[in-house]
Each structure stands twice: as structure tokens, then as C-alpha cells.
Coordinates of C-alpha atoms in Angstrom, one line a residue:
X21 CA 0.0 0.0 0.0
X22 CA 1.5 3.4 -0.9
X23 CA 2.4 5.5 2.1
X24 CA 0.4 8.8 2.4
X25 CA 2.4 10.6 5.1
X26 CA 0.6 13.3 7.2
X27 CA 2.8 15.9 8.9
X28 CA 2.7 16.2 12.7
X29 CA 5.0 18.0 15.1
X30 CA 5.2 15.8 18.2
X31 CA 5.9 17.4 21.6
X32 CA 9.4 17.3 22.8
X33 CA 10.0 13.9 24.3
X34 CA 10.0 13.8 28.1
X35 CA 13.0 11.9 29.5
X36 CA 12.6 8.3 30.4
X37 CA 12.7 8.1 34.1
X38 CA 15.9 6.7 35.6
X39 CA 15.6 4.0 38.2
X40 CA 15.8 5.3 41.8
X41 CA 14.2 4.7 45.1
X42 CA 11.1 6.5 43.9
X43 CA 11.0 4.5 40.7
X44 CA 12.2 1.0 41.5
X45 CA 12.8 -1.4 38.7
X46 CA 10.1 -3.8 37.7
X47 CA 10.5 -7.0 39.8
X48 CA 11.7 -10.1 38.0
X49 CA 8.7 -11.8 36.3
X50 CA 7.7 -15.4 36.5
X51 CA 6.8 -16.7 33.0
X52 CA 3.9 -18.9 32.0
X53 CA 4.7 -20.5 28.7
X54 CA 2.0 -20.7 26.0
X55 CA 1.5 -23.1 23.1
X56 CA 1.8 -20.2 20.6
X57 CA 3.2 -16.7 20.0
X58 CA 2.3 -13.1 20.5
X59 CA -0.3 -13.0 23.3
X60 CA -1.3 -9.4 22.4
X61 CA -3.7 -8.8 25.4
X62 CA -4.4 -10.4 28.7
X63 CA -7.5 -10.1 31.0
X64 CA -8.7 -11.8 34.2
X65 CA -11.7 -14.0 34.0
X66 CA -14.2 -14.5 36.8
X67 CA -12.9 -18.0 37.5
X68 CA -9.5 -16.6 38.3
X69 CA -7.9 -17.7 35.0
X70 CA -6.1 -15.4 32.6
X71 CA -7.4 -15.2 29.0
X72 CA -5.3 -14.3 26.0
X73 CA -5.4 -14.6 22.2
X74 CA -2.4 -15.8 20.2
X75 CA -1.3 -15.8 16.6
X76 CA -3.3 -18.2 14.6
X77 CA -6.6 -17.3 16.3
X78 CA -6.6 -19.4 19.4
X79 CA -8.2 -18.0 22.6
X80 CA -6.5 -19.5 25.7
X81 CA -7.5 -19.7 29.4
X82 CA -4.5 -20.0 31.6
X83 CA -4.4 -20.9 35.3
X84 CA -1.8 -18.5 36.9
X85 CA -1.2 -20.9 39.7
X86 CA 0.1 -24.0 37.8
X87 CA 0.3 -22.7 34.2
X88 CA -2.4 -25.1 32.9
X89 CA -3.6 -23.9 29.5
X90 CA -7.0 -24.7 27.9
X91 CA -8.0 -23.5 24.4
X92 CA -11.5 -22.2 24.8
X93 CA -12.1 -20.8 21.2
X94 CA -10.5 -20.1 17.9
X95 CA -11.5 -16.9 16.0
X96 CA -9.9 -18.0 12.8
X97 CA -8.5 -14.5 12.6
X98 CA -6.1 -12.4 14.7
X99 CA -7.5 -11.8 18.3
X100 CA -6.3 -8.6 19.9
X101 CA -8.0 -6.8 22.8
X102 CA -10.3 -8.7 25.2
X103 CA -12.9 -8.0 27.9
X104 CA -14.1 -10.6 30.4
X105 CA -17.6 -10.1 31.7
X106 CA -18.7 -11.2 35.2
X107 CA -21.1 -13.7 33.7
X108 CA -18.2 -15.6 32.1
X109 CA -18.7 -14.3 28.6
X110 CA -15.8 -12.8 26.6
X111 CA -15.6 -9.9 24.2
X112 CA -12.9 -10.2 21.5
X113 CA -11.6 -7.6 19.1
X114 CA -10.3 -9.5 16.1
X115 CA -8.4 -7.4 13.7
X116 CA -9.7 -9.5 10.7
X117 CA -13.3 -10.3 11.9
X118 CA -14.4 -7.4 14.0
X119 CA -16.0 -7.5 17.4
X120 CA -16.9 -11.0 18.6
X121 CA -18.6 -12.5 21.7
X122 CA -17.9 -15.9 23.3
X123 CA -20.8 -16.6 25.7
X124 CA -18.9 -19.5 27.4
X125 CA -15.8 -21.6 26.8
X126 CA -16.2 -23.7 23.7
X127 CA -19.4 -22.0 22.7
X128 CA -20.0 -20.7 19.1
X129 CA -18.5 -17.3 18.5
X130 CA -21.0 -14.6 17.8
X131 CA -20.1 -11.7 15.5
X132 CA -21.4 -8.4 17.1
X133 CA -19.9 -5.9 14.8
X134 CA -18.3 -6.5 11.4
X135 CA -19.2 -3.2 9.7
X136 CA -19.9 0.4 10.8
X137 CA -21.9 2.8 8.7
X138 CA -21.7 0.4 5.8
X139 CA -17.9 0.1 5.9
X140 CA -16.2 -3.1 6.9
X141 CA -14.6 -2.7 10.3
X142 CA -10.9 -3.1 10.0
X143 CA -8.3 -3.5 12.8
X144 CA -10.7 -3.8 15.8
X145 CA -8.3 -3.3 18.6
X146 CA -9.6 -3.1 22.2
X147 CA -12.9 -3.4 24.1
X148 CA -14.6 -2.8 27.4
X149 CA -18.2 -3.2 28.5
X150 CA -20.5 -1.5 31.0
X151 CA -22.7 -3.6 33.3
X152 CA -25.8 -2.5 31.3
X153 CA -24.5 -4.2 28.2
X154 CA -23.1 -1.0 26.5
X155 CA -19.8 -1.8 24.7
X156 CA -17.0 0.6 23.9
X157 CA -14.4 -0.5 21.4
X158 CA -11.6 0.9 19.3
X159 CA -10.3 0.4 15.7
X160 CA -6.7 1.4 15.3
X161 CA -6.7 2.4 11.6
X162 CA -8.7 2.3 8.4
X163 CA -5.5 2.0 6.3
X164 CA -3.4 -1.0 7.5
X165 CA -3.7 -4.6 8.7
X166 CA -2.3 -5.9 11.9
X167 CA 0.7 -7.4 10.0
X168 CA 1.5 -4.0 8.5
X169 CA 0.7 -1.8 11.6
X170 CA 4.0 0.0 11.4
X171 CA 2.9 1.6 8.2
X172 CA 0.3 3.6 10.2
X173 CA 3.1 5.0 12.4
X174 CA 5.1 6.1 9.5
X175 CA 2.0 7.6 7.7
X176 CA 0.4 9.0 10.9
X177 CA -2.9 8.5 9.2
X178 CA -5.2 9.6 12.1
X179 CA -7.9 7.2 11.0
X180 CA -8.4 5.5 14.4
X181 CA -11.9 5.5 16.0
X182 CA -13.7 5.0 19.3
X183 CA -17.2 3.4 19.1
X184 CA -20.1 2.7 21.3
X185 CA -22.5 -0.3 20.8
X186 CA -25.7 0.0 22.7
X187 CA -27.5 -3.1 24.1
X188 CA -29.9 -3.0 21.1
X189 CA -27.0 -3.4 18.7
X190 CA -26.8 0.2 17.4
X191 CA -23.2 1.3 16.8
X192 CA -22.1 5.0 16.8
X193 CA -18.7 6.6 16.4
X194 CA -17.9 8.7 19.5
X195 CA -14.5 9.9 18.3
X196 CA -12.9 9.8 14.9
X197 CA -9.4 11.0 13.8
X198 CA -7.5 9.2 16.5
X199 CA -3.8 8.3 16.0
X200 CA -3.8 4.5 16.2
X201 CA -6.6 4.0 18.7
X202 CA -5.7 1.2 21.1
X203 CA -6.4 0.2 24.7
X204 CA -9.7 1.2 26.4
X205 CA -10.7 1.8 30.1
X206 CA -14.1 2.8 31.4
X207 CA -14.0 4.8 34.6
X208 CA -15.7 3.2 37.6
X209 CA -18.2 6.0 37.8
X210 CA -19.1 5.5 34.1
X211 CA -18.4 9.3 33.5
X212 CA -15.7 8.8 30.9
X213 CA -14.1 6.3 28.6
X214 CA -10.3 6.4 27.9
X215 CA -8.5 5.3 24.8
X216 CA -4.8 5.1 24.2
X217 CA -3.5 6.9 21.1
X218 CA -0.4 4.9 20.5
X219 CA 1.0 7.0 17.6
X220 CA 0.4 10.3 19.4
X221 CA 1.9 9.2 22.8
X222 CA -1.2 10.1 24.8
X223 CA -4.4 8.9 26.4
X224 CA -7.6 10.5 25.1
X225 CA -10.7 10.9 27.2
X226 CA -14.4 11.0 26.0
X227 CA -16.8 12.4 28.6
X228 CA -20.0 10.3 28.9
X229 CA -21.7 12.5 31.5
X230 CA -21.3 15.8 33.4
X231 CA -20.9 19.3 31.9
X232 CA -18.5 18.1 29.3
X233 CA -20.6 15.1 28.1
X234 CA -20.2 14.4 24.4
X235 CA -16.8 16.1 24.1
X236 CA -13.2 14.7 24.2
X237 CA -9.9 15.9 25.6
X238 CA -6.8 14.3 27.0
X239 CA -6.1 12.7 30.4
X240 CA -2.3 12.3 29.8
X241 CA -0.2 13.8 27.0
X242 CA 3.5 13.5 25.9
X243 CA 4.1 10.0 27.3
X244 CA 7.8 8.9 27.0
X245 CA 6.7 5.6 25.3
X246 CA 4.0 4.2 23.1
X247 CA 0.9 3.3 25.0
X248 CA -0.8 0.0 24.0
X249 CA -3.5 -1.9 25.8
X250 CA -4.8 -0.6 29.2
X251 CA -6.7 -2.1 32.1
X252 CA -8.5 -0.9 35.2
X253 CA -6.8 -2.5 38.2
X254 CA -8.4 -3.7 41.4
X255 CA -6.5 -0.8 42.9
X256 CA -8.6 1.7 40.9
X257 CA -5.7 2.7 38.8
X258 CA -5.4 2.9 35.0
X259 CA -2.6 0.4 34.1
X260 CA -0.9 1.2 30.7
X261 CA 1.4 -1.0 28.8
X262 CA 4.2 1.0 27.1
X263 CA 5.4 -1.3 24.3
X264 CA 8.6 0.7 23.5
X265 CA 10.1 4.1 24.1
X266 CA 9.5 6.8 21.5
X267 CA 11.8 6.6 18.5
X268 CA 13.9 9.8 18.0
X269 CA 14.2 9.2 14.2
X270 CA 10.5 8.9 13.7
X271 CA 9.9 12.0 15.9
X272 CA 12.4 13.9 13.8
X273 CA 10.7 12.8 10.5
X274 CA 7.1 13.4 11.4
X275 CA 7.1 17.2 10.9
X276 CA 9.2 17.0 7.7
X277 CA 8.1 16.5 4.1
X278 CA 6.5 13.1 3.6
X279 CA 9.0 12.0 0.9
X280 CA 11.5 11.3 3.7
X281 CA 9.2 8.9 5.4
X282 CA 8.4 7.2 2.1
X283 CA 12.1 6.7 1.5
X284 CA 12.6 5.1 5.0
X285 CA 9.5 3.0 4.5
X286 CA 10.8 1.8 1.1
X287 CA 14.1 0.4 2.5
X288 CA 14.3 -3.3 3.5
X289 CA 12.5 -4.0 6.8
X290 CA 15.8 -5.1 8.4
X291 CA 17.2 -1.6 7.9
X292 CA 14.2 0.3 9.2
X293 CA 14.1 1.8 12.8
X294 CA 13.4 -1.0 15.3
X295 CA 11.4 -0.7 18.5
X296 CA 13.6 -0.8 21.6
X297 CA 13.1 -4.1 23.5
X298 CA 12.1 -3.3 27.1
X299 CA 9.5 -4.2 29.6
X300 CA 7.5 -1.2 30.8
X301 CA 4.2 -0.4 32.4
X302 CA 2.8 2.7 34.1
X303 CA -0.2 3.4 36.2
X304 CA -2.2 6.6 36.5
X305 CA -5.1 7.9 38.6
X306 CA -8.2 9.5 37.0
X307 CA -6.6 12.9 37.5
X308 CA -3.8 11.9 35.1
X309 CA -1.2 11.7 37.9
X310 CA 1.5 9.1 37.5
X311 CA 1.5 6.6 40.4
X312 CA 3.7 3.7 39.1
X313 CA 6.5 3.7 36.5
X314 CA 7.9 0.1 36.3
X315 CA 10.7 -0.7 33.9
X316 CA 13.0 -3.6 33.3
X317 CA 15.6 -4.4 30.7
X318 CA 14.5 -6.9 28.0
X319 CA 15.5 -10.0 29.8
X320 CA 13.6 -12.3 30.1
X321 CA 10.5 -10.4 28.8
X322 CA 10.0 -7.5 26.4
X323 CA 7.6 -5.4 24.3
X324 CA 4.7 -5.5 26.8
X325 CA 1.4 -4.8 25.0
X326 CA -1.1 -5.8 27.7
X327 CA -1.4 -5.5 31.5
X328 CA -3.9 -6.7 34.0
X329 CA -3.7 -6.0 37.8
X330 CA -5.3 -7.8 40.7
X331 CA -4.4 -7.5 44.3
X332 CA -0.9 -6.3 43.7
X333 CA 0.0 -8.8 41.0
X334 CA 0.5 -7.8 37.3
X335 CA -0.1 -10.1 34.4
X336 CA 1.7 -9.0 31.2
X337 CA 1.3 -9.9 27.5
X338 CA 3.7 -9.2 24.7
X339 CA 4.1 -8.5 21.0
X340 CA 7.3 -10.5 21.0
X341 CA 7.0 -13.4 23.4
X342 CA 5.3 -16.8 23.7
X343 CA 4.5 -16.4 27.4
X344 CA 2.5 -14.4 29.9
X345 CA 4.7 -12.7 32.6
X346 CA 3.6 -12.5 36.2
X347 CA 5.0 -9.7 38.4
X348 CA 4.3 -9.4 42.1
X349 CA 4.5 -5.7 43.2
X350 CA 6.5 -4.8 46.3
X351 CA 4.2 -3.8 49.2

């Protein structure tokens, strides 16, 4: 696909925090091996198991205590973001098939959304549901497939979207023009829904109620890394996976004439800028204040794309691994 670069001047990158007493390193993780690669997201099911989707389409339920793995579904596509409902059902964003629902392990998958406004839904990315059955989900880009996602970073297409599906099946676009829309969190008071804009290094906020209802702004801007999936922790915090630090070359190219990015995109993939391998998660409160900044060198786990927290334990998924990492936070 020909690159159609859009100019954008990113804010000056904030320095990546150095490890100190106030920012201790991420504790060493325990790994749970999976029978497949690239568990892009991870969520906690009501039965205490972890649920993830891997390359090839399999949906896996994983017991974090003994590592036992059960395949509970196969989307036949590429599962990305997940949401586990209290009733045991599972919502799945599949980048090829759209928004799916699994009512119970081994049940038949139901397609909830495969097109919006007469246009096929491409690159469904992440999803969260309210207790009344309202579903919020994102689509990263109209332009690229999951396999070619880096093209959207070079192009800076701004074609990501945030949607709402009402219990009667009606789908509306809440926000358009997002820069690679990704992880989603619904605030506990249901007043706002957050969506990570990976390619703009920020977390956007859509107001559902209150004096700003129906408008959007930003909870956090100018992050030092690229935010991916997000999760609401049992601690009430917004946990954010930062898949990699910002790339200085890309930041330099984005404001310049698009021909330069076309030239870089045209060179062999092995010579193009590479994401830095690291393990990195942050946690924010709903005022946008940074509460945790946990980092670790890329051994034995890297490129974290999903994070779930429960009772002081983090469960991490990755774009580069064949395992889920378990991290116990220090008291």
C-alpha cells in the first residue's frame, strides 16, 4: 500500500525516568509458557484464570497458579483486545473479523460488529463493556492490517476511532481521527471512557456525563513511550502497557516533508528503525497523575502490549513473546 504521510509535530519527548528509590525497577517476572506466540492482550476471567489470544486465532484460558492452558475458542483471525464479563462471557476484538462475543468456553462465537456505517470494520483493537451491556471498542486504523501496523506509524494517518455499541445493537462513532486508537478503560463511575492513542503518545478521554458530556480531551499527553492496551486495576488505577520508548528518528521525520518517510518505509525492513526491546508499564489515577513507573531491561521479557492487575500482581502480555509474565509488586 502506498504510504500517504501526514505531517505532525510531536511534543518534545520527556526523558525516560531513571531507576531510583522513587522509581524502583520492575520485579523479575515469572513466565507462563504458552503453546503459541504473540499474546497481544491479557485479562482476568471471573474464575481466576487469565485469558489471552495468540497468533493463529486461538483463545487460551491460563491458570496462573500452575500454568495449565486450555484452548476455549478459535476466532480464525487475529485476536487482539479482550474483555471478560462477570457472567463468564468474553468480548474479543479480532483485527480481521471485527467485534466478537464468546458466551462461554467452547461456545460458538457470535459476530457483534463487522461493519460500521456500511464500511467493513478493520483493525478492531480493544474493548470494554459496562454492566448495562453497553460496549465501547476501538479500531486502530482504516488503512493498515495488523501485520503492517508500522505503516500507520510512518504515515500518521489519524484514522483510528472509538465506538459505542448499545444493548440494542446500534453502533455509533464517538471519536474519529485518533492516532492509532488502542487500549480502552471505562472509569468506575461511568463518567468517561479512555482510549490510548499509540501513535500520538497520549491517552484521550471521552466524557460520557457531566458538563463536558459528548466532548473529548486528553487525560495524559506526551508520554515517554508508546501506550498500547490498558486495564482498570483492582487498585482503581489505569494500568498502561508501554510497548517501547519513543523513536527519535520517527519524531524527527514526522514534521518534515512526507517524501523522507516514504524513503525510509521503502528500504528493507531489516534496515528500518526498530522498537527498543524493554518491559515497561505505568499506572495513572483518574486525574492523570503518574502513580507507578515500572521498567525492566528486556531479559527475560520484552515489548509489553497488555497489562492486568489484581491484588498487587501484574499479568503482562507481549508482541514478541510466547508467554505471559507474572509480576508481584512490592508492598
